[in-house]
Amino acid sequence: MNDLPRISCVILCHNYGRYLDRAISSCLEQEPGRYVLHEVIVIDDGSTDETVEICRRYEDRVRVIRRETKGFGPSLTDAFRLSSGDWVAPLDADDWFHASKLRTCADAITDGRLFIEHWEHVVDADGRPFLAEPHPGGNTSTLLVHREAALTLLPVTNEIFFHALREAGHGYALRVPLVYYRLHPLSMTDRHNRGVSQLYRAEVSAALARRLRTLTADPPSWTARRDLHRMSQHFRALGAGHLVEAQVQLGRRRTCLRPLITMLIDTACSRRSFAPWVRAMSSALTGRPQVAISSDQERRS
């Protein structure tokens, strides 16, 4: 039993009390497998709704950390600082895990892997299918991250910080939907207003690039100084690409030149494919966003 990975499920909640019961129960009702459910934690980030009442129902089985509102980044950071398992499975409180999430991810744990991601079912506010087919993951609720490795990247502003572990060659992707990702009017990610999501991703990618450059002074055990430099340039290029997309969505194509130059230089320095840059350039020239936004999608999400 001691050789099995200990997994901490950490639920991040801010005024998602209406969804929290399902999130908690999905952690507690996981199928058994080659892992230990070490703990279930709810980080209540200053909720003023029924979150406290929901947590009280599970007080014997769930650890609740209640504090004044700090925001998503500090909550995600605390998910790793305050847990004590070998691995952390973060969960946004408006989502819920498939019953086989931990069992399936645990089976994918091998030496050298520090970051496991999987696909998702996208559902609406009522839990009904929003997309007909499963969707690739990468967001908070689709991850299982090695805690000790994650600690070297803290503090974080977004789960994208942990993608550095994948870029360093320590990731594994399961093409299996193991979480129900809920879209609703109060979702943290703004998909309604053009450019907002892309500007946010640009900021996060730029912040991660700066963090990776800082780590070159004392590289963590999971990577080397040279690789940190290249990963930093890669995420700088990603951030510039998100900025181009935001400006195209906002109808500001004339402002795309500088991020396109940044994207080109950093793509070359990181030795990555130029395909994303070509797509971004084409988008800037034609004025057609790469991310299609229909009025129907905006209204529903």
Coordinates of C-alpha atoms in Angstrom, one line a residue:
M1 CA 0.0 0.0 0.0
N2 CA 2.8 2.4 0.8
D3 CA 4.2 2.1 -2.7
L4 CA 0.9 3.4 -4.2
P5 CA 0.8 7.0 -5.2
R6 CA -1.1 9.2 -2.7
I7 CA -3.5 11.6 -4.5
S8 CA -4.9 14.8 -3.1
C9 CA -8.1 16.0 -4.7
V10 CA -8.3 19.8 -4.2
I11 CA -11.5 21.6 -5.1
L12 CA -11.3 25.4 -5.8
C13 CA -14.5 27.2 -5.0
H14 CA -15.7 30.8 -5.1
N15 CA -19.5 31.1 -5.0
Y16 CA -20.0 27.8 -6.8
G17 CA -22.0 26.3 -3.9
R18 CA -24.8 25.3 -6.3
Y19 CA -22.3 22.9 -8.0
L20 CA -20.1 22.0 -5.1
D21 CA -22.0 18.9 -3.8
R22 CA -21.5 17.2 -7.1
A23 CA -17.8 18.1 -7.2
I24 CA -17.2 16.8 -3.7
S25 CA -19.1 13.6 -4.2
S26 CA -17.3 12.9 -7.5
C27 CA -14.0 12.9 -5.6
L28 CA -15.2 10.7 -2.7
E29 CA -16.9 8.2 -5.1
Q30 CA -13.8 7.4 -7.2
E31 CA -13.4 3.8 -8.4
P32 CA -10.6 1.9 -6.5
G33 CA -7.3 1.3 -8.3
R34 CA -3.6 1.4 -7.9
Y35 CA -3.6 4.6 -5.8
V36 CA -4.6 6.0 -2.4
L37 CA -7.1 8.8 -2.1
H38 CA -5.0 10.6 0.4
E39 CA -7.4 13.6 1.0
V40 CA -10.1 15.8 -0.4
I41 CA -9.7 19.5 0.3
V42 CA -12.1 22.3 -0.5
I43 CA -10.5 25.8 -0.7
D44 CA -13.4 28.2 -0.1
D45 CA -12.1 31.5 -1.5
G46 CA -14.4 33.9 0.3
S47 CA -17.7 32.5 -0.9
T48 CA -20.9 34.2 0.2
D49 CA -23.4 31.7 -1.1
E50 CA -24.3 28.2 0.1
T51 CA -20.8 26.9 0.0
V52 CA -20.4 26.8 3.8
E53 CA -23.5 24.8 4.2
I54 CA -22.5 22.3 1.5
C55 CA -19.1 21.9 3.1
R56 CA -20.7 21.2 6.5
R57 CA -22.4 18.1 5.1
Y58 CA -19.0 16.6 4.4
E59 CA -17.1 17.8 7.4
D60 CA -16.1 14.3 8.5
R61 CA -14.6 13.4 5.1
V62 CA -13.4 16.6 3.6
R63 CA -10.9 19.2 4.8
V64 CA -12.2 22.7 4.3
I65 CA -9.9 25.8 4.1
R66 CA -12.0 28.9 4.3
R67 CA -10.5 32.4 3.9
E68 CA -11.1 35.8 2.5
T69 CA -11.2 36.1 -1.3
K70 CA -7.7 36.0 -2.9
G71 CA -8.5 34.9 -6.4
F72 CA -7.9 31.9 -8.6
G73 CA -4.1 32.1 -8.8
P74 CA -3.6 32.1 -5.0
S75 CA -6.2 29.3 -4.7
L76 CA -4.5 27.1 -7.2
T77 CA -1.1 27.9 -5.6
D78 CA -2.5 26.8 -2.2
A79 CA -3.9 23.6 -3.7
F80 CA -0.3 22.5 -3.9
R81 CA 1.2 24.2 -0.9
L82 CA -1.5 23.0 1.6
S83 CA -2.0 19.5 0.3
S84 CA 0.3 16.6 1.3
G85 CA -0.2 13.9 -1.3
D86 CA 2.3 12.8 -3.9
W87 CA 0.1 14.0 -6.7
V88 CA -2.6 16.7 -6.8
A89 CA -5.8 16.5 -8.8
P90 CA -7.2 20.1 -8.8
L91 CA -10.9 20.5 -9.6
D92 CA -12.9 23.6 -10.3
A93 CA -16.0 23.4 -8.1
D94 CA -18.3 23.8 -11.1
D95 CA -16.9 20.7 -12.7
W96 CA -16.9 17.1 -11.6
F97 CA -14.7 14.0 -12.1
H98 CA -15.7 10.9 -13.9
A99 CA -15.7 8.0 -11.5
S100 CA -12.6 6.4 -13.2
K101 CA -10.5 9.6 -13.2
L102 CA -8.0 8.7 -10.5
R103 CA -7.8 5.0 -11.4
T104 CA -7.1 5.8 -15.0
C105 CA -4.6 8.5 -14.3
A106 CA -2.8 6.4 -11.6
D107 CA -2.3 3.7 -14.2
A108 CA -0.5 6.2 -16.3
I109 CA 2.0 7.1 -13.6
T110 CA 5.5 5.9 -14.4
D111 CA 9.0 7.0 -13.5
G112 CA 9.8 10.3 -15.1
R113 CA 6.2 11.4 -15.6
L114 CA 5.2 14.5 -13.6
F115 CA 2.2 15.8 -15.5
I116 CA -0.8 13.8 -16.7
E117 CA -3.7 15.4 -18.7
H118 CA -6.8 14.0 -20.2
W119 CA -9.8 15.0 -22.3
E120 CA -13.1 16.3 -21.1
H121 CA -16.9 16.2 -21.6
V122 CA -18.1 19.7 -22.1
V123 CA -21.5 20.3 -20.5
D124 CA -23.9 23.2 -20.0
A125 CA -24.9 24.9 -16.7
D126 CA -27.4 22.0 -16.1
G127 CA -24.9 19.3 -16.8
R128 CA -26.3 18.4 -20.2
P129 CA -23.9 17.8 -23.2
F130 CA -22.8 21.0 -24.8
L131 CA -20.5 19.4 -27.3
A132 CA -21.3 16.2 -29.0
E133 CA -17.8 14.8 -28.9
P134 CA -15.1 14.8 -26.1
H135 CA -12.8 17.8 -26.1
P136 CA -9.0 18.0 -25.5
G137 CA -8.1 19.1 -22.0
G138 CA -5.3 21.1 -20.5
N139 CA -7.4 23.2 -18.1
T140 CA -7.5 22.9 -14.3
S141 CA -9.8 20.0 -13.9
T142 CA -8.1 17.8 -16.5
L143 CA -4.8 17.5 -14.8
L144 CA -2.9 15.3 -12.3
V145 CA 0.4 17.0 -11.3
H146 CA 3.3 15.7 -9.2
R147 CA 3.3 17.9 -6.1
E148 CA 7.0 18.2 -5.5
A149 CA 7.6 19.2 -9.1
A150 CA 4.8 21.7 -9.0
L151 CA 6.1 23.4 -5.9
T152 CA 9.1 24.6 -7.9
L153 CA 6.8 26.6 -10.2
L154 CA 4.8 28.3 -7.4
P155 CA 3.3 30.8 -7.1
V156 CA 1.1 30.4 -10.2
T157 CA -1.6 32.5 -11.8
N158 CA -3.1 29.7 -13.9
E159 CA -2.8 26.0 -14.6
I160 CA -0.8 26.8 -17.7
F161 CA 2.3 27.2 -15.4
F162 CA 2.2 23.4 -14.9
H163 CA 2.3 22.8 -18.7
A164 CA 6.1 23.6 -18.3
L165 CA 6.4 20.0 -16.9
R166 CA 5.0 18.7 -20.1
E167 CA 7.2 20.9 -22.3
A168 CA 10.2 19.5 -20.3
G169 CA 9.3 16.0 -21.5
H170 CA 7.6 14.8 -18.3
G171 CA 4.0 14.9 -19.5
Y172 CA 1.6 12.3 -20.7
A173 CA -1.8 12.8 -22.4
L174 CA -4.7 10.4 -22.1
R175 CA -7.2 10.7 -25.0
V176 CA -10.0 9.7 -22.6
P177 CA -12.6 12.1 -21.2
L178 CA -12.4 11.9 -17.4
V179 CA -14.0 15.1 -16.3
Y180 CA -17.2 17.0 -17.0
Y181 CA -16.3 20.6 -17.8
R182 CA -19.2 22.9 -17.2
L183 CA -19.8 26.1 -19.3
H184 CA -22.2 28.6 -17.7
P185 CA -22.7 32.4 -17.6
L186 CA -20.6 32.7 -14.4
S187 CA -17.6 30.7 -15.7
M188 CA -14.3 32.2 -14.8
T189 CA -13.1 32.3 -18.4
D190 CA -14.8 35.1 -20.3
R191 CA -15.8 33.7 -23.7
H192 CA -18.5 36.2 -24.4
N193 CA -16.4 39.4 -25.0
R194 CA -14.0 39.2 -27.9
G195 CA -10.3 39.2 -27.1
V196 CA -10.7 38.9 -23.4
S197 CA -9.7 35.2 -23.1
Q198 CA -6.8 35.6 -25.5
L199 CA -5.5 38.7 -23.6
Y200 CA -5.6 36.7 -20.4
R201 CA -3.8 33.8 -21.9
A202 CA -1.2 36.2 -23.3
E203 CA -0.6 37.6 -19.8
V204 CA -0.3 34.1 -18.3
S205 CA 2.1 32.8 -21.0
A206 CA 4.3 35.9 -20.6
A207 CA 4.3 35.5 -16.8
L208 CA 5.3 31.8 -17.2
A209 CA 8.1 32.8 -19.6
R210 CA 9.5 35.2 -17.0
R211 CA 9.3 32.5 -14.3
L212 CA 11.2 30.0 -16.3
R213 CA 13.9 32.5 -17.0
T214 CA 14.2 33.1 -13.3
L215 CA 14.5 29.4 -12.7
T216 CA 17.7 29.3 -14.8
A217 CA 19.6 30.7 -11.9
D218 CA 19.0 27.4 -10.0
P219 CA 17.3 24.8 -12.2
P220 CA 14.9 22.4 -10.6
S221 CA 15.7 18.7 -10.8
W222 CA 13.2 18.0 -13.6
T223 CA 15.0 20.1 -16.3
A224 CA 18.3 21.8 -17.2
R225 CA 19.2 25.5 -17.7
R226 CA 19.4 25.3 -21.5
D227 CA 15.9 23.7 -21.7
L228 CA 14.5 26.4 -19.4
H229 CA 15.7 29.1 -21.8
R230 CA 14.1 27.4 -24.7
M231 CA 10.8 26.8 -22.8
S232 CA 10.8 30.4 -21.8
Q233 CA 11.1 31.5 -25.4
H234 CA 8.4 29.0 -26.4
F235 CA 5.9 30.4 -23.9
R236 CA 6.9 34.0 -25.0
A237 CA 6.0 33.0 -28.5
L238 CA 2.7 31.4 -27.3
G239 CA 1.9 34.6 -25.5
A240 CA 2.6 36.7 -28.6
G241 CA 0.3 34.4 -30.6
H242 CA -2.5 34.9 -28.1
L243 CA -2.0 38.7 -28.4
V244 CA -2.2 38.6 -32.2
E245 CA -5.4 36.6 -31.9
A246 CA -6.9 39.1 -29.4
Q247 CA -6.1 42.0 -31.6
V248 CA -7.6 40.3 -34.7
Q249 CA -10.8 39.6 -32.7
L250 CA -10.9 43.2 -31.6
G251 CA -10.4 44.5 -35.2
R252 CA -7.0 46.0 -34.4
R253 CA -4.9 44.3 -37.0
R254 CA -2.5 47.3 -37.2
T255 CA -1.2 46.5 -33.7
C256 CA -0.2 42.9 -34.7
L257 CA 3.2 43.7 -36.2
R258 CA 5.2 43.8 -32.9
P259 CA 3.8 40.6 -31.4
L260 CA 4.2 38.8 -34.8
I261 CA 7.9 39.8 -34.8
T262 CA 8.3 38.6 -31.2
M263 CA 6.5 35.4 -32.0
L264 CA 8.8 34.8 -35.0
I265 CA 12.1 35.4 -33.1
D266 CA 11.1 33.3 -30.1
T267 CA 9.8 30.5 -32.2
A268 CA 13.2 30.4 -34.0
C269 CA 15.1 30.5 -30.7
S270 CA 13.0 27.8 -29.1
R271 CA 13.4 25.6 -32.2
R272 CA 9.7 25.0 -32.5
S273 CA 7.5 24.6 -35.6
F274 CA 6.8 27.8 -37.5
A275 CA 3.3 26.6 -38.3
P276 CA 1.6 28.6 -35.4
W277 CA 3.4 31.8 -36.6
V278 CA 2.2 31.2 -40.2
R279 CA -1.3 30.8 -39.0
A280 CA -1.1 34.0 -36.9
M281 CA 0.4 35.9 -39.8
S282 CA -2.4 34.7 -42.1
S283 CA -5.0 35.7 -39.5
A284 CA -3.5 39.2 -39.1
L285 CA -3.4 39.7 -42.9
T286 CA -6.9 38.5 -43.6
G287 CA -8.6 39.8 -40.4
R288 CA -10.1 36.4 -39.8
P289 CA -9.7 35.1 -36.2
Q290 CA -8.3 31.6 -35.7
V291 CA -10.8 31.0 -32.9
A292 CA -14.3 31.1 -34.4
I293 CA -16.8 32.9 -32.2
S294 CA -20.4 32.5 -33.2
S295 CA -23.2 34.6 -31.7
D296 CA -24.9 31.4 -30.7
Q297 CA -21.8 30.2 -28.8
E298 CA -21.3 33.5 -27.2
R299 CA -24.9 33.5 -25.9
R300 CA -24.8 29.9 -24.6
S301 CA -21.4 30.1 -22.9

